Tab-separated table of C-alpha atoms in Angstrom:
chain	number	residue	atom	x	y	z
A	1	UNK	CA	81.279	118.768	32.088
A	2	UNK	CA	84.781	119.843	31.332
A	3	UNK	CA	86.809	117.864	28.724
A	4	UNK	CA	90.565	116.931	30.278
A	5	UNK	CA	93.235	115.623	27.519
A	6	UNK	CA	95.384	112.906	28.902
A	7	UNK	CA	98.169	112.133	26.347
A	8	UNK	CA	99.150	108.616	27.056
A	9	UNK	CA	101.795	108.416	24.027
A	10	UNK	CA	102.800	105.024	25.819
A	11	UNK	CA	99.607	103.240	24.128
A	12	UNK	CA	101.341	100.573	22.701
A	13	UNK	CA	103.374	99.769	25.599
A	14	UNK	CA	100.488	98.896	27.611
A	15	UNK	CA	98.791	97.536	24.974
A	16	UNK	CA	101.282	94.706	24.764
A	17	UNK	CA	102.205	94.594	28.331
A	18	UNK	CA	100.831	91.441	30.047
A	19	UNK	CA	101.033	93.199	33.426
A	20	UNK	CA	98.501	95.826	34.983
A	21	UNK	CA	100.890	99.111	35.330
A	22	UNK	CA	99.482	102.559	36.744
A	23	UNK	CA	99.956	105.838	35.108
A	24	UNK	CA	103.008	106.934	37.320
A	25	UNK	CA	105.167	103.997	35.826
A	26	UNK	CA	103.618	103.840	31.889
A	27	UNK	CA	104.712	107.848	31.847
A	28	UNK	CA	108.130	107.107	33.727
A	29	UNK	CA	109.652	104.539	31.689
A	30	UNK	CA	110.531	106.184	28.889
A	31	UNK	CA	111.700	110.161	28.478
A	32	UNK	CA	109.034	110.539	25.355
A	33	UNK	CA	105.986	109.662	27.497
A	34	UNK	CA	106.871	112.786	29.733
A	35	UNK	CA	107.795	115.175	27.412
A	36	UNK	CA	105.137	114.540	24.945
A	37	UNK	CA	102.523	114.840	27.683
A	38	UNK	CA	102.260	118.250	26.479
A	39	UNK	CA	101.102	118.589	23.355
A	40	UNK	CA	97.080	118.867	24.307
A	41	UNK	CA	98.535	122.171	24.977
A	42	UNK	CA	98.839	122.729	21.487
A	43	UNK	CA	95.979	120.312	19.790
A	44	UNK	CA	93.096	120.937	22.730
A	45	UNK	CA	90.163	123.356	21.569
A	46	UNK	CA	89.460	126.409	24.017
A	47	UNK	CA	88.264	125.831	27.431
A	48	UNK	CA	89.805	122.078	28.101
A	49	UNK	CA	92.079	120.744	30.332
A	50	UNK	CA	94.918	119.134	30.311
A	51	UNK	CA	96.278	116.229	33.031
A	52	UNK	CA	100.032	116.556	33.458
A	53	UNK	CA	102.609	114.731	35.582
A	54	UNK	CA	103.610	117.891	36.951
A	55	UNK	CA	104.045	121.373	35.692
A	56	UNK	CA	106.413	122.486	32.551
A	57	UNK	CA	109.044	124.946	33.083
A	58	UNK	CA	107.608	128.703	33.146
A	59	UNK	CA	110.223	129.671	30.024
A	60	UNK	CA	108.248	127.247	27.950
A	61	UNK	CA	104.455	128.161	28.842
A	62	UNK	CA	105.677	131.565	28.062
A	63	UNK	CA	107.172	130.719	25.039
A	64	UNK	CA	103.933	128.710	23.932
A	65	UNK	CA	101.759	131.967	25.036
A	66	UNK	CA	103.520	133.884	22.659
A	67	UNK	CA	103.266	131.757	19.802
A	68	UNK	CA	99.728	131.778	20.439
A	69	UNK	CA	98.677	129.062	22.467
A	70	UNK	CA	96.896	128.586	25.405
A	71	UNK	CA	98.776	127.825	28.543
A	72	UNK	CA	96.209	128.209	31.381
A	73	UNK	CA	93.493	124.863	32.696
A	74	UNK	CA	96.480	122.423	33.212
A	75	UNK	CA	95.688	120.151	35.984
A	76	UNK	CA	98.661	118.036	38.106
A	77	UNK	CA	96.790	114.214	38.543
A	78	UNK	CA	97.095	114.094	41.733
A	79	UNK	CA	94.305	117.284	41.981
A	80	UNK	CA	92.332	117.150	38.399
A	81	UNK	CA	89.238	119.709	38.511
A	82	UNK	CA	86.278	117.778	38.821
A	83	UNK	CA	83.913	116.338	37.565
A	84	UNK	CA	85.402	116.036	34.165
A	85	UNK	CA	85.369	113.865	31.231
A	86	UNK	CA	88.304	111.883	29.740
A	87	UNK	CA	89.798	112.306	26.465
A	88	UNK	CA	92.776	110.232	25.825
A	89	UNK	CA	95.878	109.645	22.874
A	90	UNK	CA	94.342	106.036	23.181
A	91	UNK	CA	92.634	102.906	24.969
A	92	UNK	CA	94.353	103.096	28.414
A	93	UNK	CA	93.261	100.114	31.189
A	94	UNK	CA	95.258	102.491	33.657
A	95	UNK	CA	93.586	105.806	32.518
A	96	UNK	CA	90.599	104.594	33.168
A	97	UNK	CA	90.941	103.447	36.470
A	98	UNK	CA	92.777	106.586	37.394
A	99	UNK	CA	89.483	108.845	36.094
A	100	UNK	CA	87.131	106.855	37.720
A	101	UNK	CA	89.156	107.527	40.870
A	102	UNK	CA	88.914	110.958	40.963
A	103	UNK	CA	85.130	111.197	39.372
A	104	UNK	CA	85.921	111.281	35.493
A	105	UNK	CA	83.715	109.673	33.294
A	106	UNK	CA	85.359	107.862	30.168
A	107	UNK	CA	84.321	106.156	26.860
A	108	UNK	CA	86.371	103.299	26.166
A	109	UNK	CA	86.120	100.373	23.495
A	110	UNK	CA	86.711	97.007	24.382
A	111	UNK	CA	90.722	96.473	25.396
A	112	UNK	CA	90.756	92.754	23.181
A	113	UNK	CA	88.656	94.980	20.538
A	114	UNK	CA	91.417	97.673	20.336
A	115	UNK	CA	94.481	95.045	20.767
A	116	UNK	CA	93.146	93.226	17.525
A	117	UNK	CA	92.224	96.041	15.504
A	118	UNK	CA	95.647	97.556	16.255
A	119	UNK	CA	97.464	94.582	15.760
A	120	UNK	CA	99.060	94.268	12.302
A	121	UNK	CA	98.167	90.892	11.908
A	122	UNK	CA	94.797	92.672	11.676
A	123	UNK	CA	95.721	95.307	9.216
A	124	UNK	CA	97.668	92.316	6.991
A	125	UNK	CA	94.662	90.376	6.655
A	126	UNK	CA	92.456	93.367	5.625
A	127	UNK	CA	94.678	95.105	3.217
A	128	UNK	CA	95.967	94.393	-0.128
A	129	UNK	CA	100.017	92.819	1.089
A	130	UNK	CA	102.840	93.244	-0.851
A	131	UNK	CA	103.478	90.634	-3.330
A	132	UNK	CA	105.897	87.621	-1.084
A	133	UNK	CA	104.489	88.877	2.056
A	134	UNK	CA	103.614	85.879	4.856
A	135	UNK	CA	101.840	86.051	8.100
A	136	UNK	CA	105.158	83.740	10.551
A	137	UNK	CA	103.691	82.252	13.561
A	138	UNK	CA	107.117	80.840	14.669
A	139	UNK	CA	110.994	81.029	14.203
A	140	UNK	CA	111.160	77.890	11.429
A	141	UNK	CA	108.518	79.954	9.930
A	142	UNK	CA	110.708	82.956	9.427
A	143	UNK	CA	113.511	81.253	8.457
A	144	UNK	CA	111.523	79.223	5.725
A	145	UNK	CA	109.906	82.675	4.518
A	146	UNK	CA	113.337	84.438	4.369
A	147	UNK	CA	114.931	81.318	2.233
A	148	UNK	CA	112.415	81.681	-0.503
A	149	UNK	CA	113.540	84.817	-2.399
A	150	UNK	CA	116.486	86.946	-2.810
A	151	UNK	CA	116.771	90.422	-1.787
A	152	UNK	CA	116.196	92.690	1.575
A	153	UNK	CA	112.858	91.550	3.821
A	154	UNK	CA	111.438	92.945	7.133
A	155	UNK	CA	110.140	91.342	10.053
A	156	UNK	CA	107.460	93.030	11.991
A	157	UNK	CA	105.939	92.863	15.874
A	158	UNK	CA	102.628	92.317	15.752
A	159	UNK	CA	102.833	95.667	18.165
A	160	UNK	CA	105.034	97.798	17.880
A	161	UNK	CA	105.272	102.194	16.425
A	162	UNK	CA	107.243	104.540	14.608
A	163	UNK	CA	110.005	101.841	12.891
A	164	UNK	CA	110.235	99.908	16.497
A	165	UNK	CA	109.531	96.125	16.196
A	166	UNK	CA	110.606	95.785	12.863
A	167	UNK	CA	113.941	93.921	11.442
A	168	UNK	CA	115.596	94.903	8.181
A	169	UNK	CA	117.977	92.488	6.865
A	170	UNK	CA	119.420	90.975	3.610
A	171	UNK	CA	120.781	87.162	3.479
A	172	UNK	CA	120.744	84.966	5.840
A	173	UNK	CA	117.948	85.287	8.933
A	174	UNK	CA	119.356	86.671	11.692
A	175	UNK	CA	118.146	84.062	13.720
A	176	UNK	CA	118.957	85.062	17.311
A	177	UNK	CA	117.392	89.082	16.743
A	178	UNK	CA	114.788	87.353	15.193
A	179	UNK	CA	113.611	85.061	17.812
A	180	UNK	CA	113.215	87.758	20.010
A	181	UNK	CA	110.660	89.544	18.119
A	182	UNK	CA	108.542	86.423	19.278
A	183	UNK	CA	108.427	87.423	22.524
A	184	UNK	CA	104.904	88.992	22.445
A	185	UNK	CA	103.634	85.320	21.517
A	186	UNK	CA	101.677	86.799	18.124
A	187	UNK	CA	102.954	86.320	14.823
A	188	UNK	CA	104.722	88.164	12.904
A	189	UNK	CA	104.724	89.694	9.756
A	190	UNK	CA	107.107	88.775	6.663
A	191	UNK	CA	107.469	91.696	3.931
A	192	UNK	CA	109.560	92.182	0.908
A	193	UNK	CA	111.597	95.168	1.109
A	194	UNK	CA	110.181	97.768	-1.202
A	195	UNK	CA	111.127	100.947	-2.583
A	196	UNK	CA	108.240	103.873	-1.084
A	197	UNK	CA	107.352	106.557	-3.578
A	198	UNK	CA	104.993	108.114	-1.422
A	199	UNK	CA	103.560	107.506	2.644
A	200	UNK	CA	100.457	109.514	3.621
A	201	UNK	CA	97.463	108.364	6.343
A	202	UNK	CA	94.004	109.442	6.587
A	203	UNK	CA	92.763	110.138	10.245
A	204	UNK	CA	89.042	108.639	11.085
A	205	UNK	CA	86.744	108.860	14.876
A	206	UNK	CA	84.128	106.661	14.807
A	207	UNK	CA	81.298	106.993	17.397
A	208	UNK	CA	77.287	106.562	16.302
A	209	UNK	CA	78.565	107.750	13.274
A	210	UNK	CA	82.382	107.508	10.836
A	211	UNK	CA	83.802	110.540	10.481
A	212	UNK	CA	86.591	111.133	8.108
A	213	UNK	CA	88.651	113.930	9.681
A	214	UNK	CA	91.770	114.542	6.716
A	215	UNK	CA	94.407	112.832	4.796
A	216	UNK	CA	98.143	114.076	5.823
A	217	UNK	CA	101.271	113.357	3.977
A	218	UNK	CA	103.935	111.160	6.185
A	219	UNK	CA	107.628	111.698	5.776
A	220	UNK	CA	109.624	108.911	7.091
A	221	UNK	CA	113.682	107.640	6.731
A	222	UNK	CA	114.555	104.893	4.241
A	223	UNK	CA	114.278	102.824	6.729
A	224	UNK	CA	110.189	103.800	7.631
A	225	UNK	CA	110.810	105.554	10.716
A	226	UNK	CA	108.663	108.743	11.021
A	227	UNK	CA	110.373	112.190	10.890
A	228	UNK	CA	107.089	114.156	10.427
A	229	UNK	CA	104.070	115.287	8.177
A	230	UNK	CA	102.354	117.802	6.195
A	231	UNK	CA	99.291	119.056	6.595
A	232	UNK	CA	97.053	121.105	5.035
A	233	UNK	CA	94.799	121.812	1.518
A	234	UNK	CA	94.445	118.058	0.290
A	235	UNK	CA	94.620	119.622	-3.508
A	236	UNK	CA	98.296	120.620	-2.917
A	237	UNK	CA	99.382	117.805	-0.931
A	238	UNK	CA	98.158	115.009	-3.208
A	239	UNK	CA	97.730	116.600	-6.407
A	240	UNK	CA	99.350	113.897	-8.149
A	241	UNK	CA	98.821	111.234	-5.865
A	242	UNK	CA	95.257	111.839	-5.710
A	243	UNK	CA	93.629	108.693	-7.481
A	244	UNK	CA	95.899	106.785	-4.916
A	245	UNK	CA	93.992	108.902	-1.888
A	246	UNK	CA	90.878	108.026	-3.733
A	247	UNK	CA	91.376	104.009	-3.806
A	248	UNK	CA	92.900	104.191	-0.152
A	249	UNK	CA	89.700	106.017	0.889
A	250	UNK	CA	87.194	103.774	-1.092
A	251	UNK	CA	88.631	100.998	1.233
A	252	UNK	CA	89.033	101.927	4.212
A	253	UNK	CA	85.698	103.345	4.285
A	254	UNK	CA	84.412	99.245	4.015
A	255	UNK	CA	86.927	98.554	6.394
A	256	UNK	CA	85.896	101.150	8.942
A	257	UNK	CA	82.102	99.734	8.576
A	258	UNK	CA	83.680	96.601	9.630
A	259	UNK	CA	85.410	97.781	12.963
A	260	UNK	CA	82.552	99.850	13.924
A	261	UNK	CA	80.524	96.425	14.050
A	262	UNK	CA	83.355	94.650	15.681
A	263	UNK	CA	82.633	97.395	18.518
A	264	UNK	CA	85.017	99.837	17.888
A	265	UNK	CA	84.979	103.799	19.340
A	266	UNK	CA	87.570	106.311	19.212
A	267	UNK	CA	89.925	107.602	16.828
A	268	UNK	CA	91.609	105.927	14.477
A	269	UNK	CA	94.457	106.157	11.793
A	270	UNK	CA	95.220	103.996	8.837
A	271	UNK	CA	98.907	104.627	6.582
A	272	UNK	CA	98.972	103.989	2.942
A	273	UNK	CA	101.864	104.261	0.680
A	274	UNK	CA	102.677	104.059	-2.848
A	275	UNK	CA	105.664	101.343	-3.462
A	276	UNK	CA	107.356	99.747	-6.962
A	277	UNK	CA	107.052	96.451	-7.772
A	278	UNK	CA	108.771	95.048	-10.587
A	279	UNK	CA	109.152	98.650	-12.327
A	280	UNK	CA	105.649	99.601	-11.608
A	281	UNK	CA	103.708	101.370	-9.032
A	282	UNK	CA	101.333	99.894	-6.884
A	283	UNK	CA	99.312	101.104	-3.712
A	284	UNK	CA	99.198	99.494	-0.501
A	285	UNK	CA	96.011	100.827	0.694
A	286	UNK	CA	95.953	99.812	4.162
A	287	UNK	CA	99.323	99.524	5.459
A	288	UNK	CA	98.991	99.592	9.482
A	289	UNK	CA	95.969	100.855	11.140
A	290	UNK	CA	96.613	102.685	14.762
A	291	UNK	CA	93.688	102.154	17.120
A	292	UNK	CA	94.499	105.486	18.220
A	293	UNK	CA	95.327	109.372	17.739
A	294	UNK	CA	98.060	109.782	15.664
A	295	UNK	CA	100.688	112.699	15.255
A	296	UNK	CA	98.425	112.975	11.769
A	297	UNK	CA	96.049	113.169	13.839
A	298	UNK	CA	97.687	115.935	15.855
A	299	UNK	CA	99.120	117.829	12.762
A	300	UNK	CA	95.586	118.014	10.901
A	301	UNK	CA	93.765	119.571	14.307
A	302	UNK	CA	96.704	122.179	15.301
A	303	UNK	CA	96.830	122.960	11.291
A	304	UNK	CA	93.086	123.317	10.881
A	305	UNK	CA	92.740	125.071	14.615
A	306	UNK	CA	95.507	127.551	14.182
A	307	UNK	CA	96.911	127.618	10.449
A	308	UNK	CA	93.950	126.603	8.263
A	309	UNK	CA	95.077	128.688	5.562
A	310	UNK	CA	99.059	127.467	5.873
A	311	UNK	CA	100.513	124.112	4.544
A	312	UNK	CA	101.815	122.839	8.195
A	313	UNK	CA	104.667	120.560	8.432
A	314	UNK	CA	105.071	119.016	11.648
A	315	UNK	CA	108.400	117.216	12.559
A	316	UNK	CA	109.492	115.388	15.942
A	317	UNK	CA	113.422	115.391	15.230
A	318	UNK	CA	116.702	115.061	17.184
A	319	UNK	CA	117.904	119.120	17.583
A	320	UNK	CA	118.789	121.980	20.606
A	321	UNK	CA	116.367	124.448	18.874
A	322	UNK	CA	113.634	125.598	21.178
A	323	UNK	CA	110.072	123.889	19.787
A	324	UNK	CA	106.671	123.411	20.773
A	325	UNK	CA	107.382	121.479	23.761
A	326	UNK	CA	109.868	121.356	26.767
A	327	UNK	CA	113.126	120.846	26.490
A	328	UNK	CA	113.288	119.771	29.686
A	329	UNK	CA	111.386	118.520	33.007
A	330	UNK	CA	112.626	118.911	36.239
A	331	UNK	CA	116.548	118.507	35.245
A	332	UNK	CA	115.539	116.013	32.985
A	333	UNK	CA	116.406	116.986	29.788
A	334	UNK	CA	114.873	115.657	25.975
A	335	UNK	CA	116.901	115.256	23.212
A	336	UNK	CA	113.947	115.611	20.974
A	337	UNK	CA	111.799	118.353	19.764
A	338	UNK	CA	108.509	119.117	17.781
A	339	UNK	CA	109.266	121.813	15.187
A	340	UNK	CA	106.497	123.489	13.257
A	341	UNK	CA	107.111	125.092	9.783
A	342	UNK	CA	104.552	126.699	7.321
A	343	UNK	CA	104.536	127.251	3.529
């Protein structure tokens, strides 16, 4: 049976979504859902499909051809090549009713299963927090967390990727922004503001058995949004981080034995970084885990598929500069790009 990638980038926005929403409207609210639909193109191993909205611009499949990729077994989803199985970014209640209309088969954890193991209320309670750090179940909550100690704090969504969800501020609680972050009717999460010395994430699939997949470096703003990663010989890219790697691995590999039994399939990614506190450095081993594919995830497979002997970075970044994806679909036109460099 053929393997089709669906990349449903808009994981989280279902995820946290109280509604039931099909595929046409997850991929059309937002311009990264389209234009990131793509990159199976670049990640997929030879012979599988990918399921598209509808067909890239020619300029860019050549392009991609040239560069060496693969351009042919894309399918529209209105007309997928059947029978086939599903492979998707992550968990999708929508994905899965779309396959099983049109004869695809699909392996799917439990949907409560994946919202609680992607939650960061559930990565909170099974890592080592930051010193000050408080799970807030309500507004007087915050604002009794944020009067306790000086200094800059963050607020996080219980859901939420890449920097989104999260408040920065310094003083007084921003009560009003604050209150919104309620919405999702979780808790949220109360963190000192710390100074990063160094991000990285290890990639994981769990099935019958865990299998640990690689360990990327993560290169994000002051402000811990994501700008890209490196991928590539673990020696070079942690060479003097590498006791840190070690202690991260050690636990998430008892973590991972935990949210296999908890029922757990799928691929899975868990951050890390190494922060000061109080003039020294300290690890927080499990920072966020993503119930999902990750662009470590990606990075890792295109570097190990196409450039195993090349340290790849891999950045997502605001430029004109043709990438590895379109620049635009049908008039529609992305202000982002994935760029690809090699050392």
């Amino acid at each position: 049976m053929t393997t089709t990638h669906l990349c449903n980038i808009f994981f989280e926005r279902e995820l946290a979504s109280l509604k039931t929403l099909s595929l046409a409207q997850l991929f059309n609210e937002h311009p990264l859902s389209l234009q990131l639909q793509f990159l199976p193109l670049l990640y997929r191993k030879k012979g599988e499909r990918v399921a598209v909205t509808e067909f890239p611009p020619h300029d860019y499949l050549l392009r991609l051809e040239q560069l060496g990729f693969s351009v042919e077994e894309i399918d529209l989803l209105d007309r997928p090549q059947k029978p086939f199985h599903l492979e998707l970014w992550g968990a999708s209640k929508a994905a899965e009713s779309w396959a099983k209309g049109h004869e695809g088969s699909i392996t799917l954890p439990d949907w409560d299963c994946v919202r609680e193991i992607h939650s960061k209320v559930y990565s909170f309670a099974a890592g080592s927090p930051i010193p000050g750090s408080h799970l807030l179940a309500n507004l007087e909550d915050a604002k009794a967390w944020a009067s306790e100690f000086p200094g800059p704090k963050v607020l996080k969504k219980a859901f939420g990727a890449s920097g989104s969800g999260h408040l920065r501020f310094e003083g007084d609680l921003p009560a009003d922004v604050a209150a919104s972050l309620f919405d999702q009717k979780l808790p949220l999460i109360g963190e000192p503001w710390v100074e990063r010395i160094f991000d990285f994430s290890t990639q994981w699939r769990i099935q019958d058995t865990i299998d640990y997949i690689g360990a990327t470096v993560l290169k994000v703003t002051p402000h811990g949004t994501y700008l890209g990663t490196l991928a590539g010989d673990e020696n070079v890219l942690f060479k003097e981080h590498s006791r840190a790697l070690q202690e991260h691995l050690d636990q998430s590999r008892a973590l991972l034995y935990k949210i296999r039994a908890l029922g757990f399939v799928g691929n899975l990614g868990i951050d890390s970084f190494v922060y000061l506190w109080e003039g020294k450095r300290r690890l927080r081993a499990v920072s966020e885990i993503n119930a999902r594919k990750t662009m470590g995830w990606a990075a890792l497979t295109i570097q190990k598929q196409h450039f195993s002997d090349r340290i790849l970075e891999f950045r997502f970044e605001k430029t004109k500069e043709r990438g590895y994806l379109p620049s635009e679909l049908n008039g529609r036109s992305f202000q982002r790009q994935l760029m690809l460099s090699f050392s």
